[in-house]
PDB file of N, CA and C in Angstrom:
ATOM      1  N   MET A   1      23.164  -7.789 -15.526  1.00 75.00           N
ATOM      2  CA  MET A   1      24.399  -7.692 -15.755  1.00 75.00           C
ATOM      3  C   MET A   1      25.104  -8.146 -14.989  1.00 75.00           C
ATOM      4  N   ILE A   2      26.684  -8.055 -14.758  1.00 87.00           N
ATOM      5  CA  ILE A   2      27.194  -8.421 -14.132  1.00 87.00           C
ATOM      6  C   ILE A   2      27.947  -7.594 -13.019  1.00 87.00           C
ATOM      7  N   SER A   3      28.123  -6.399 -13.873  1.00 91.00           N
ATOM      8  CA  SER A   3      28.989  -5.131 -12.758  1.00 91.00           C
ATOM      9  C   SER A   3      28.107  -4.667 -11.915  1.00 91.00           C
ATOM     10  N   LYS A   4      28.319  -4.240 -10.658  1.00 93.00           N
ATOM     11  CA  LYS A   4      27.649  -3.602  -9.502  1.00 93.00           C
ATOM     12  C   LYS A   4      27.817  -2.349  -9.573  1.00 93.00           C
ATOM     13  N   LYS A   5      28.690  -1.516 -10.333  1.00 97.00           N
ATOM     14  CA  LYS A   5      28.712  -0.298 -10.599  1.00 97.00           C
ATOM     15  C   LYS A   5      27.863   0.487 -11.623  1.00 97.00           C
ATOM     16  N   ALA A   6      27.405   1.530 -11.359  1.00 97.00           N
ATOM     17  CA  ALA A   6      26.556   2.093 -12.427  1.00 97.00           C
ATOM     18  C   ALA A   6      27.462   2.462 -13.908  1.00 97.00           C
ATOM     19  N   GLU A   7      28.407   2.893 -13.728  1.00 97.00           N
ATOM     20  CA  GLU A   7      29.493   3.341 -14.661  1.00 97.00           C
ATOM     21  C   GLU A   7      29.673   1.915 -15.809  1.00 97.00           C
ATOM     22  N   ARG A   8      29.956   1.158 -14.574  1.00 97.00           N
ATOM     23  CA  ARG A   8      30.305  -0.356 -15.654  1.00 97.00           C
ATOM     24  C   ARG A   8      29.345  -0.896 -16.047  1.00 97.00           C
ATOM     25  N   MET A   9      27.795  -0.973 -15.439  1.00 97.00           N
ATOM     26  CA  MET A   9      26.980  -1.270 -15.883  1.00 97.00           C
ATOM     27  C   MET A   9      26.533  -0.823 -17.475  1.00 97.00           C
ATOM     28  N   VAL A  10      26.441   0.331 -17.440  1.00 97.00           N
ATOM     29  CA  VAL A  10      26.400   1.257 -18.481  1.00 97.00           C
ATOM     30  C   VAL A  10      27.561   0.676 -20.075  1.00 97.00           C
ATOM     31  N   ASP A  11      28.918   0.473 -19.694  1.00 97.00           N
ATOM     32  CA  ASP A  11      29.752  -0.031 -20.135  1.00 97.00           C
ATOM     33  C   ASP A  11      29.404  -1.260 -21.001  1.00 97.00           C
ATOM     34  N   GLU A  12      28.988  -2.087 -19.604  1.00 97.00           N
ATOM     35  CA  GLU A  12      28.980  -3.303 -20.057  1.00 97.00           C
ATOM     36  C   GLU A  12      27.365  -3.720 -20.738  1.00 97.00           C
ATOM     37  N   ALA A  13      26.259  -2.928 -20.936  1.00 96.00           N
ATOM     38  CA  ALA A  13      25.160  -2.464 -21.622  1.00 96.00           C
ATOM     39  C   ALA A  13      25.485  -2.482 -23.172  1.00 96.00           C
ATOM     40  N   LYS A  14      26.426  -1.595 -23.133  1.00 96.00           N
ATOM     41  CA  LYS A  14      26.819  -0.889 -24.322  1.00 96.00           C
ATOM     42  C   LYS A  14      26.897  -1.959 -25.239  1.00 96.00           C
ATOM     43  N   LYS A  15      28.074  -2.651 -24.608  1.00 95.00           N
ATOM     44  CA  LYS A  15      29.285  -4.016 -25.140  1.00 95.00           C
ATOM     45  C   LYS A  15      27.863  -5.006 -25.895  1.00 95.00           C
ATOM     46  N   TYR A  16      26.945  -5.448 -24.765  1.00 94.00           N
ATOM     47  CA  TYR A  16      25.888  -6.458 -25.359  1.00 94.00           C
ATOM     48  C   TYR A  16      25.272  -5.935 -26.581  1.00 94.00           C
ATOM     49  N   ARG A  17      24.657  -4.458 -26.507  1.00 94.00           N
ATOM     50  CA  ARG A  17      24.325  -4.105 -27.644  1.00 94.00           C
ATOM     51  C   ARG A  17      24.755  -4.334 -28.947  1.00 94.00           C
ATOM     52  N   GLU A  18      26.144  -3.835 -28.841  1.00 93.00           N
ATOM     53  CA  GLU A  18      26.627  -3.587 -30.208  1.00 93.00           C
ATOM     54  C   GLU A  18      27.285  -5.532 -30.514  1.00 93.00           C
ATOM     55  N   LEU A  19      27.130  -6.312 -29.854  1.00 93.00           N
ATOM     56  CA  LEU A  19      26.969  -7.821 -29.862  1.00 93.00           C
ATOM     57  C   LEU A  19      25.647  -8.028 -30.639  1.00 93.00           C
ATOM     58  N   CYS A  20      24.626  -7.844 -30.191  1.00 90.00           N
ATOM     59  CA  CYS A  20      23.517  -7.782 -30.652  1.00 90.00           C
ATOM     60  C   CYS A  20      22.937  -7.558 -32.021  1.00 90.00           C
ATOM     61  N   GLY A  21      23.769  -6.063 -32.426  1.00 86.00           N
ATOM     62  CA  GLY A  21      23.324  -5.733 -33.895  1.00 86.00           C
ATOM     63  C   GLY A  21      22.668  -4.376 -33.661  1.00 86.00           C
ATOM     64  N   ASP A  22      22.486  -3.730 -34.963  1.00 78.00           N
ATOM     65  CA  ASP A  22      21.533  -3.174 -35.031  1.00 78.00           C
ATOM     66  C   ASP A  22      19.893  -3.569 -35.441  1.00 78.00           C
ATOM     67  N   LYS A  23      19.816  -4.845 -35.608  1.00 81.00           N
ATOM     68  CA  LYS A  23      18.489  -5.488 -35.733  1.00 81.00           C
ATOM     69  C   LYS A  23      17.739  -5.984 -34.441  1.00 81.00           C
ATOM     70  N   CYS A  24      18.782  -6.137 -33.896  1.00 87.00           N
ATOM     71  CA  CYS A  24      18.164  -6.479 -31.933  1.00 87.00           C
ATOM     72  C   CYS A  24      17.613  -5.813 -31.538  1.00 87.00           C
ATOM     73  N   ASP A  25      16.153  -5.916 -30.777  1.00 92.00           N
ATOM     74  CA  ASP A  25      15.864  -5.249 -29.798  1.00 92.00           C
ATOM     75  C   ASP A  25      16.113  -5.789 -28.704  1.00 92.00           C
ATOM     76  N   PHE A  26      17.033  -4.889 -28.311  1.00 95.00           N
ATOM     77  CA  PHE A  26      18.127  -5.203 -27.164  1.00 95.00           C
ATOM     78  C   PHE A  26      16.974  -4.198 -25.922  1.00 95.00           C
ATOM     79  N   TYR A  27      16.885  -4.676 -24.473  1.00 96.00           N
ATOM     80  CA  TYR A  27      16.552  -4.082 -23.485  1.00 96.00           C
ATOM     81  C   TYR A  27      18.092  -4.474 -22.013  1.00 96.00           C
ATOM     82  N   ALA A  28      18.303  -3.661 -21.854  1.00 97.00           N
ATOM     83  CA  ALA A  28      19.329  -3.724 -20.401  1.00 97.00           C
ATOM     84  C   ALA A  28      18.431  -4.288 -19.433  1.00 97.00           C
ATOM     85  N   LYS A  29      18.991  -5.640 -18.633  1.00 97.00           N
ATOM     86  CA  LYS A  29      18.240  -5.610 -17.787  1.00 97.00           C
ATOM     87  C   LYS A  29      19.043  -5.085 -16.604  1.00 97.00           C
ATOM     88  N   ILE A  30      18.629  -4.477 -15.707  1.00 97.00           N
ATOM     89  CA  ILE A  30      18.889  -3.509 -14.455  1.00 97.00           C
ATOM     90  C   ILE A  30      18.420  -3.807 -13.388  1.00 97.00           C
ATOM     91  N   PRO A  31      19.338  -4.365 -12.185  1.00 96.00           N
ATOM     92  CA  PRO A  31      18.514  -4.669 -10.855  1.00 96.00           C
ATOM     93  C   PRO A  31      18.212  -3.308 -10.297  1.00 96.00           C
ATOM     94  N   ILE A  32      17.391  -3.540  -9.593  1.00 94.00           N
ATOM     95  CA  ILE A  32      17.040  -1.967  -9.036  1.00 94.00           C
ATOM     96  C   ILE A  32      17.574  -2.106  -7.537  1.00 94.00           C
ATOM     97  N   THR A  33      18.962  -1.327  -7.452  1.00 94.00           N
ATOM     98  CA  THR A  33      19.639  -1.543  -6.461  1.00 94.00           C
ATOM     99  C   THR A  33      19.969   0.272  -6.386  1.00 94.00           C
ATOM    100  N   VAL A  34      20.821   0.539  -5.516  1.00 95.00           N
ATOM    101  CA  VAL A  34      21.306   1.946  -5.387  1.00 95.00           C
ATOM    102  C   VAL A  34      22.132   2.454  -6.931  1.00 95.00           C
ATOM    103  N   GLU A  35      22.717   1.322  -7.123  1.00 97.00           N
ATOM    104  CA  GLU A  35      23.667   1.854  -8.522  1.00 97.00           C
ATOM    105  C   GLU A  35      23.215   1.449  -9.964  1.00 97.00           C
ATOM    106  N   GLY A  36      21.923   0.566  -9.608  1.00 97.00           N
ATOM    107  CA  GLY A  36      21.155  -0.047 -10.869  1.00 97.00           C
ATOM    108  C   GLY A  36      20.625   1.901 -10.638  1.00 97.00           C
ATOM    109  N   TYR A  37      19.838   2.004  -9.926  1.00 96.00           N
ATOM    110  CA  TYR A  37      19.009   3.142 -10.119  1.00 96.00           C
ATOM    111  C   TYR A  37      19.729   4.316 -10.834  1.00 96.00           C
ATOM    112  N   LYS A  38      20.886   4.369 -10.463  1.00 97.00           N
ATOM    113  CA  LYS A  38      21.832   5.234 -10.903  1.00 97.00           C
ATOM    114  C   LYS A  38      22.197   5.211 -12.334  1.00 97.00           C
ATOM    115  N   ALA A  39      22.436   3.380 -12.631  1.00 98.00           N
ATOM    116  CA  ALA A  39      22.305   3.600 -14.310  1.00 98.00           C
ATOM    117  C   ALA A  39      21.476   3.624 -15.112  1.00 98.00           C
ATOM    118  N   ILE A  40      20.167   3.432 -14.730  1.00 98.00           N
ATOM    119  CA  ILE A  40      18.789   3.629 -15.738  1.00 98.00           C
ATOM    120  C   ILE A  40      19.116   4.866 -16.572  1.00 98.00           C
ATOM    121  N   PRO A  41      19.128   6.175 -15.662  1.00 98.00           N
ATOM    122  CA  PRO A  41      18.730   7.429 -16.617  1.00 98.00           C
ATOM    123  C   PRO A  41      20.381   7.624 -17.328  1.00 98.00           C
ATOM    124  N   MET A  42      21.385   6.680 -17.284  1.00 98.00           N
ATOM    125  CA  MET A  42      22.877   7.310 -18.160  1.00 98.00           C
ATOM    126  C   MET A  42      22.497   6.015 -19.214  1.00 98.00           C
ATOM    127  N   LEU A  43      21.362   5.179 -19.186  1.00 98.00           N
ATOM    128  CA  LEU A  43      21.557   4.030 -20.163  1.00 98.00           C
ATOM    129  C   LEU A  43      20.471   4.849 -21.084  1.00 98.00           C
ATOM    130  N   LYS A  44      19.346   5.254 -20.641  1.00 97.00           N
ATOM    131  CA  LYS A  44      18.181   6.183 -21.454  1.00 97.00           C
ATOM    132  C   LYS A  44      19.094   7.062 -22.620  1.00 97.00           C
ATOM    133  N   ARG A  45      19.867   8.080 -21.792  1.00 97.00           N
ATOM    134  CA  ARG A  45      20.744   8.635 -22.500  1.00 97.00           C
ATOM    135  C   ARG A  45      21.596   8.195 -23.570  1.00 97.00           C
ATOM    136  N   ALA A  46      22.004   7.029 -23.432  1.00 96.00           N
ATOM    137  CA  ALA A  46      22.750   6.458 -24.493  1.00 96.00           C
ATOM    138  C   ALA A  46      21.912   5.778 -25.101  1.00 96.00           C
ATOM    139  N   GLY A  47      20.433   6.011 -25.166  1.00 95.00           N
ATOM    140  CA  GLY A  47      19.538   5.043 -26.413  1.00 95.00           C
ATOM    141  C   GLY A  47      19.513   4.166 -26.103  1.00 95.00           C
ATOM    142  N   ILE A  48      19.660   3.072 -24.612  1.00 96.00           N
ATOM    143  CA  ILE A  48      19.440   2.058 -24.333  1.00 96.00           C
ATOM    144  C   ILE A  48      18.311   1.552 -23.824  1.00 96.00           C
ATOM    145  N   LYS A  49      17.458   0.828 -24.018  1.00 97.00           N
ATOM    146  CA  LYS A  49      16.108   0.510 -23.499  1.00 97.00           C
ATOM    147  C   LYS A  49      16.325  -0.604 -22.487  1.00 97.00           C
ATOM    148  N   VAL A  50      15.643  -0.181 -21.451  1.00 98.00           N
ATOM    149  CA  VAL A  50      15.868  -0.797 -19.725  1.00 98.00           C
ATOM    150  C   VAL A  50      14.563  -1.497 -19.091  1.00 98.00           C
ATOM    151  N   THR A  51      15.009  -2.650 -18.548  1.00 97.00           N
ATOM    152  CA  THR A  51      14.192  -3.638 -17.765  1.00 97.00           C
ATOM    153  C   THR A  51      14.745  -3.585 -16.872  1.00 97.00           C
ATOM    154  N   ALA A  52      13.652  -3.393 -15.460  1.00 97.00           N
ATOM    155  CA  ALA A  52      14.108  -3.169 -14.033  1.00 97.00           C
ATOM    156  C   ALA A  52      13.804  -4.585 -13.574  1.00 97.00           C
ATOM    157  N   THR A  53      14.962  -5.039 -12.978  1.00 95.00           N
ATOM    158  CA  THR A  53      14.844  -6.306 -12.568  1.00 95.00           C
ATOM    159  C   THR A  53      14.444  -6.139 -10.679  1.00 95.00           C
ATOM    160  N   ALA A  54      14.673  -7.346 -10.306  1.00 89.00           N
ATOM    161  CA  ALA A  54      14.933  -7.495  -8.741  1.00 89.00           C
ATOM    162  C   ALA A  54      13.655  -6.528  -8.304  1.00 89.00           C
ATOM    163  N   ILE A  55      12.722  -6.473  -8.672  1.00 90.00           N
ATOM    164  CA  ILE A  55      11.901  -5.829  -8.396  1.00 90.00           C
ATOM    165  C   ILE A  55      10.985  -6.947  -6.992  1.00 90.00           C
ATOM    166  N   PHE A  56      10.718  -6.613  -5.817  1.00 84.00           N
ATOM    167  CA  PHE A  56       9.793  -6.760  -5.123  1.00 84.00           C
ATOM    168  C   PHE A  56       8.577  -6.449  -3.985  1.00 84.00           C
ATOM    169  N   THR A  57       8.768  -5.035  -4.714  1.00 85.00           N
ATOM    170  CA  THR A  57       7.751  -4.069  -3.625  1.00 85.00           C
ATOM    171  C   THR A  57       7.203  -2.982  -5.017  1.00 85.00           C
ATOM    172  N   HIS A  58       5.745  -2.613  -4.742  1.00 84.00           N
ATOM    173  CA  HIS A  58       5.309  -1.611  -5.829  1.00 84.00           C
ATOM    174  C   HIS A  58       6.144  -0.225  -5.663  1.00 84.00           C
ATOM    175  N   GLN A  59       6.381  -0.187  -4.402  1.00 90.00           N
ATOM    176  CA  GLN A  59       7.395   1.122  -4.519  1.00 90.00           C
ATOM    177  C   GLN A  59       9.119   0.883  -5.610  1.00 90.00           C
ATOM    178  N   GLN A  60       9.558  -0.553  -5.427  1.00 92.00           N
ATOM    179  CA  GLN A  60      10.886  -0.415  -6.113  1.00 92.00           C
ATOM    180  C   GLN A  60      10.113  -0.121  -7.696  1.00 92.00           C
ATOM    181  N   ALA A  61       9.013  -0.739  -8.259  1.00 92.00           N
ATOM    182  CA  ALA A  61       8.538  -0.468  -9.548  1.00 92.00           C
ATOM    183  C   ALA A  61       8.260   0.958  -9.847  1.00 92.00           C
ATOM    184  N   LEU A  62       7.860   1.776  -8.903  1.00 92.00           N
ATOM    185  CA  LEU A  62       7.658   3.199  -8.952  1.00 92.00           C
ATOM    186  C   LEU A  62       8.815   4.052  -9.072  1.00 92.00           C
ATOM    187  N   VAL A  63      10.010   3.411  -8.473  1.00 94.00           N
ATOM    188  CA  VAL A  63      11.381   4.430  -8.314  1.00 94.00           C
ATOM    189  C   VAL A  63      11.769   3.737  -9.763  1.00 94.00           C
ATOM    190  N   ALA A  64      11.489   2.675 -10.390  1.00 96.00           N
ATOM    191  CA  ALA A  64      12.145   2.336 -11.564  1.00 96.00           C
ATOM    192  C   ALA A  64      11.538   3.044 -12.663  1.00 96.00           C
ATOM    193  N   ALA A  65      10.318   3.133 -12.661  1.00 94.00           N
ATOM    194  CA  ALA A  65       9.425   3.721 -13.764  1.00 94.00           C
ATOM    195  C   ALA A  65      10.040   5.294 -13.760  1.00 94.00           C
ATOM    196  N   ARG A  66      10.126   6.005 -12.242  1.00 95.00           N
ATOM    197  CA  ARG A  66      10.602   7.280 -12.240  1.00 95.00           C
ATOM    198  C   ARG A  66      12.002   7.556 -13.125  1.00 95.00           C
ATOM    199  N   ALA A  67      12.969   6.462 -12.851  1.00 96.00           N
ATOM    200  CA  ALA A  67      14.402   6.633 -13.461  1.00 96.00           C
ATOM    201  C   ALA A  67      14.111   6.349 -15.004  1.00 96.00           C
ATOM    202  N   GLY A  68      13.304   5.834 -15.608  1.00 97.00           N
ATOM    203  CA  GLY A  68      13.156   5.723 -16.725  1.00 97.00           C
ATOM    204  C   GLY A  68      13.194   4.448 -16.989  1.00 97.00           C
ATOM    205  N   ALA A  69      12.797   3.576 -16.642  1.00 97.00           N
ATOM    206  CA  ALA A  69      12.807   1.809 -17.149  1.00 97.00           C
ATOM    207  C   ALA A  69      11.545   2.016 -17.942  1.00 97.00           C
ATOM    208  N   ASN A  70      11.785   1.423 -19.290  1.00 97.00           N
ATOM    209  CA  ASN A  70      10.806   0.825 -19.948  1.00 97.00           C
ATOM    210  C   ASN A  70       9.978  -0.070 -19.456  1.00 97.00           C
ATOM    211  N   PHE A  71      10.430  -1.248 -18.940  1.00 95.00           N
ATOM    212  CA  PHE A  71       9.512  -1.804 -18.347  1.00 95.00           C
ATOM    213  C   PHE A  71      10.016  -2.685 -17.116  1.00 95.00           C
ATOM    214  N   VAL A  72       9.678  -3.219 -16.144  1.00 93.00           N
ATOM    215  CA  VAL A  72       9.711  -3.723 -14.961  1.00 93.00           C
ATOM    216  C   VAL A  72       9.497  -5.325 -14.813  1.00 93.00           C
ATOM    217  N   ALA A  73      10.187  -5.621 -14.035  1.00 91.00           N
ATOM    218  CA  ALA A  73       9.940  -7.399 -13.997  1.00 91.00           C
ATOM    219  C   ALA A  73      10.139  -7.775 -12.441  1.00 91.00           C
ATOM    220  N   PRO A  74       9.062  -8.146 -12.134  1.00 85.00           N
ATOM    221  CA  PRO A  74       8.406  -7.973 -10.441  1.00 85.00           C
ATOM    222  C   PRO A  74       8.681  -9.081 -10.586  1.00 85.00           C
ATOM    223  N   TYR A  75       8.891  -9.718  -9.034  1.00 79.00           N
ATOM    224  CA  TYR A  75       8.983 -11.415  -8.270  1.00 79.00           C
ATOM    225  C   TYR A  75       7.476 -11.424  -7.792  1.00 79.00           C
ATOM    226  N   VAL A  76       6.841 -11.246  -8.647  1.00 69.00           N
ATOM    227  CA  VAL A  76       5.309 -11.619  -8.127  1.00 69.00           C
ATOM    228  C   VAL A  76       5.097 -12.467  -6.787  1.00 69.00           C
ATOM    229  N   ASN A  77       5.900 -13.464  -6.671  1.00 65.00           N
ATOM    230  CA  ASN A  77       5.543 -14.376  -5.679  1.00 65.00           C
ATOM    231  C   ASN A  77       6.000 -13.780  -4.755  1.00 65.00           C
ATOM    232  N   ARG A  78       6.917 -12.862  -4.028  1.00 50.00           N
ATOM    233  CA  ARG A  78       7.589 -12.091  -3.098  1.00 50.00           C
ATOM    234  C   ARG A  78       6.622 -10.739  -2.600  1.00 50.00           C
ATOM    235  N   LEU A  79       5.638 -10.582  -3.568  1.00 49.00           N
ATOM    236  CA  LEU A  79       5.196  -9.407  -3.140  1.00 49.00           C
ATOM    237  C   LEU A  79       4.268  -9.514  -1.352  1.00 49.00           C
ATOM    238  N   ASP A  80       4.120  -8.296  -0.961  1.00 52.00           N
ATOM    239  CA  ASP A  80       3.632  -8.479   0.827  1.00 52.00           C
ATOM    240  C   ASP A  80       2.209  -8.886   0.639  1.00 52.00           C
ATOM    241  N   ASN A  81       1.727 -10.189   0.843  1.00 51.00           N
ATOM    242  CA  ASN A  81       0.362 -10.639   1.509  1.00 51.00           C
ATOM    243  C   ASN A  81      -0.572  -9.763   0.424  1.00 51.00           C
ATOM    244  N   ILE A  82      -0.576  -9.509  -0.451  1.00 54.00           N
ATOM    245  CA  ILE A  82      -1.419  -9.370  -1.735  1.00 54.00           C
ATOM    246  C   ILE A  82      -1.657 -10.383  -2.665  1.00 54.00           C
ATOM    247  N   SER A  83      -2.684 -10.475  -3.241  1.00 57.00           N
ATOM    248  CA  SER A  83      -2.669 -11.359  -4.692  1.00 57.00           C
ATOM    249  C   SER A  83      -2.018 -11.089  -5.641  1.00 57.00           C
ATOM    250  N   CYS A  84      -1.350 -12.105  -6.429  1.00 60.00           N
ATOM    251  CA  CYS A  84      -0.842 -12.024  -7.707  1.00 60.00           C
ATOM    252  C   CYS A  84      -1.179 -11.067  -8.906  1.00 60.00           C
ATOM    253  N   ALA A  85      -2.408 -11.764  -8.670  1.00 58.00           N
ATOM    254  CA  ALA A  85      -3.215 -10.647 -10.101  1.00 58.00           C
ATOM    255  C   ALA A  85      -3.369  -9.528  -9.718  1.00 58.00           C
ATOM    256  N   HIS A  86      -3.553  -8.942  -8.051  1.00 63.00           N
ATOM    257  CA  HIS A  86      -4.178  -7.846  -7.852  1.00 63.00           C
ATOM    258  C   HIS A  86      -2.661  -6.979  -8.134  1.00 63.00           C
ATOM    259  N   SER A  87      -1.869  -7.483  -7.323  1.00 65.00           N
ATOM    260  CA  SER A  87      -0.168  -7.050  -7.640  1.00 65.00           C
ATOM    261  C   SER A  87       0.029  -6.434  -9.047  1.00 65.00           C
ATOM    262  N   ILE A  88      -0.113  -7.621  -9.905  1.00 63.00           N
ATOM    263  CA  ILE A  88       0.490  -7.546 -11.518  1.00 63.00           C
ATOM    264  C   ILE A  88      -0.769  -5.796 -11.906  1.00 63.00           C
ATOM    265  N   ILE A  89      -2.040  -6.098 -11.838  1.00 65.00           N
ATOM    266  CA  ILE A  89      -2.599  -4.758 -12.230  1.00 65.00           C
ATOM    267  C   ILE A  89      -2.329  -3.728 -11.643  1.00 65.00           C
ATOM    268  N   LYS A  90      -2.234  -3.527 -10.119  1.00 68.00           N
ATOM    269  CA  LYS A  90      -1.362  -2.460  -9.726  1.00 68.00           C
ATOM    270  C   LYS A  90      -0.225  -2.005 -10.486  1.00 68.00           C
ATOM    271  N   LEU A  91       0.775  -2.705 -10.719  1.00 66.00           N
ATOM    272  CA  LEU A  91       1.863  -2.756 -11.168  1.00 66.00           C
ATOM    273  C   LEU A  91       2.045  -2.018 -12.902  1.00 66.00           C
ATOM    274  N   SER A  92       0.725  -2.637 -13.583  1.00 68.00           N
ATOM    275  CA  SER A  92       0.726  -1.944 -14.639  1.00 68.00           C
ATOM    276  C   SER A  92       0.450  -0.358 -15.153  1.00 68.00           C
ATOM    277  N   ASN A  93      -0.024  -0.278 -13.918  1.00 70.00           N
ATOM    278  CA  ASN A  93      -0.948   1.333 -13.950  1.00 70.00           C
ATOM    279  C   ASN A  93       0.078   2.347 -13.303  1.00 70.00           C
ATOM    280  N   ILE A  94       1.370   1.515 -13.281  1.00 64.00           N
ATOM    281  CA  ILE A  94       2.249   2.538 -12.654  1.00 64.00           C
ATOM    282  C   ILE A  94       2.707   3.438 -13.710  1.00 64.00           C
TER     283      ILE A  94
END
């Protein structure tokens, strides 16, 4: 998303999904920021699937999941002092 405000993220995602058409398996990529967190449930209510991005910690992945994200896209190399494999396993269980 280019937009920074939740409402604009939703508008933008709706336009992208419309461009994709009905046969496209569209997921909006939403950063886990304050506004992104607000946008996720709004997108879900609009029937748009969400991949949460800009995930640096396990806590952010949990927040994204609780907000309704279908998937999270963690920056595995940035997780604090934990092996990548262990982090991926831990995130997949959230």
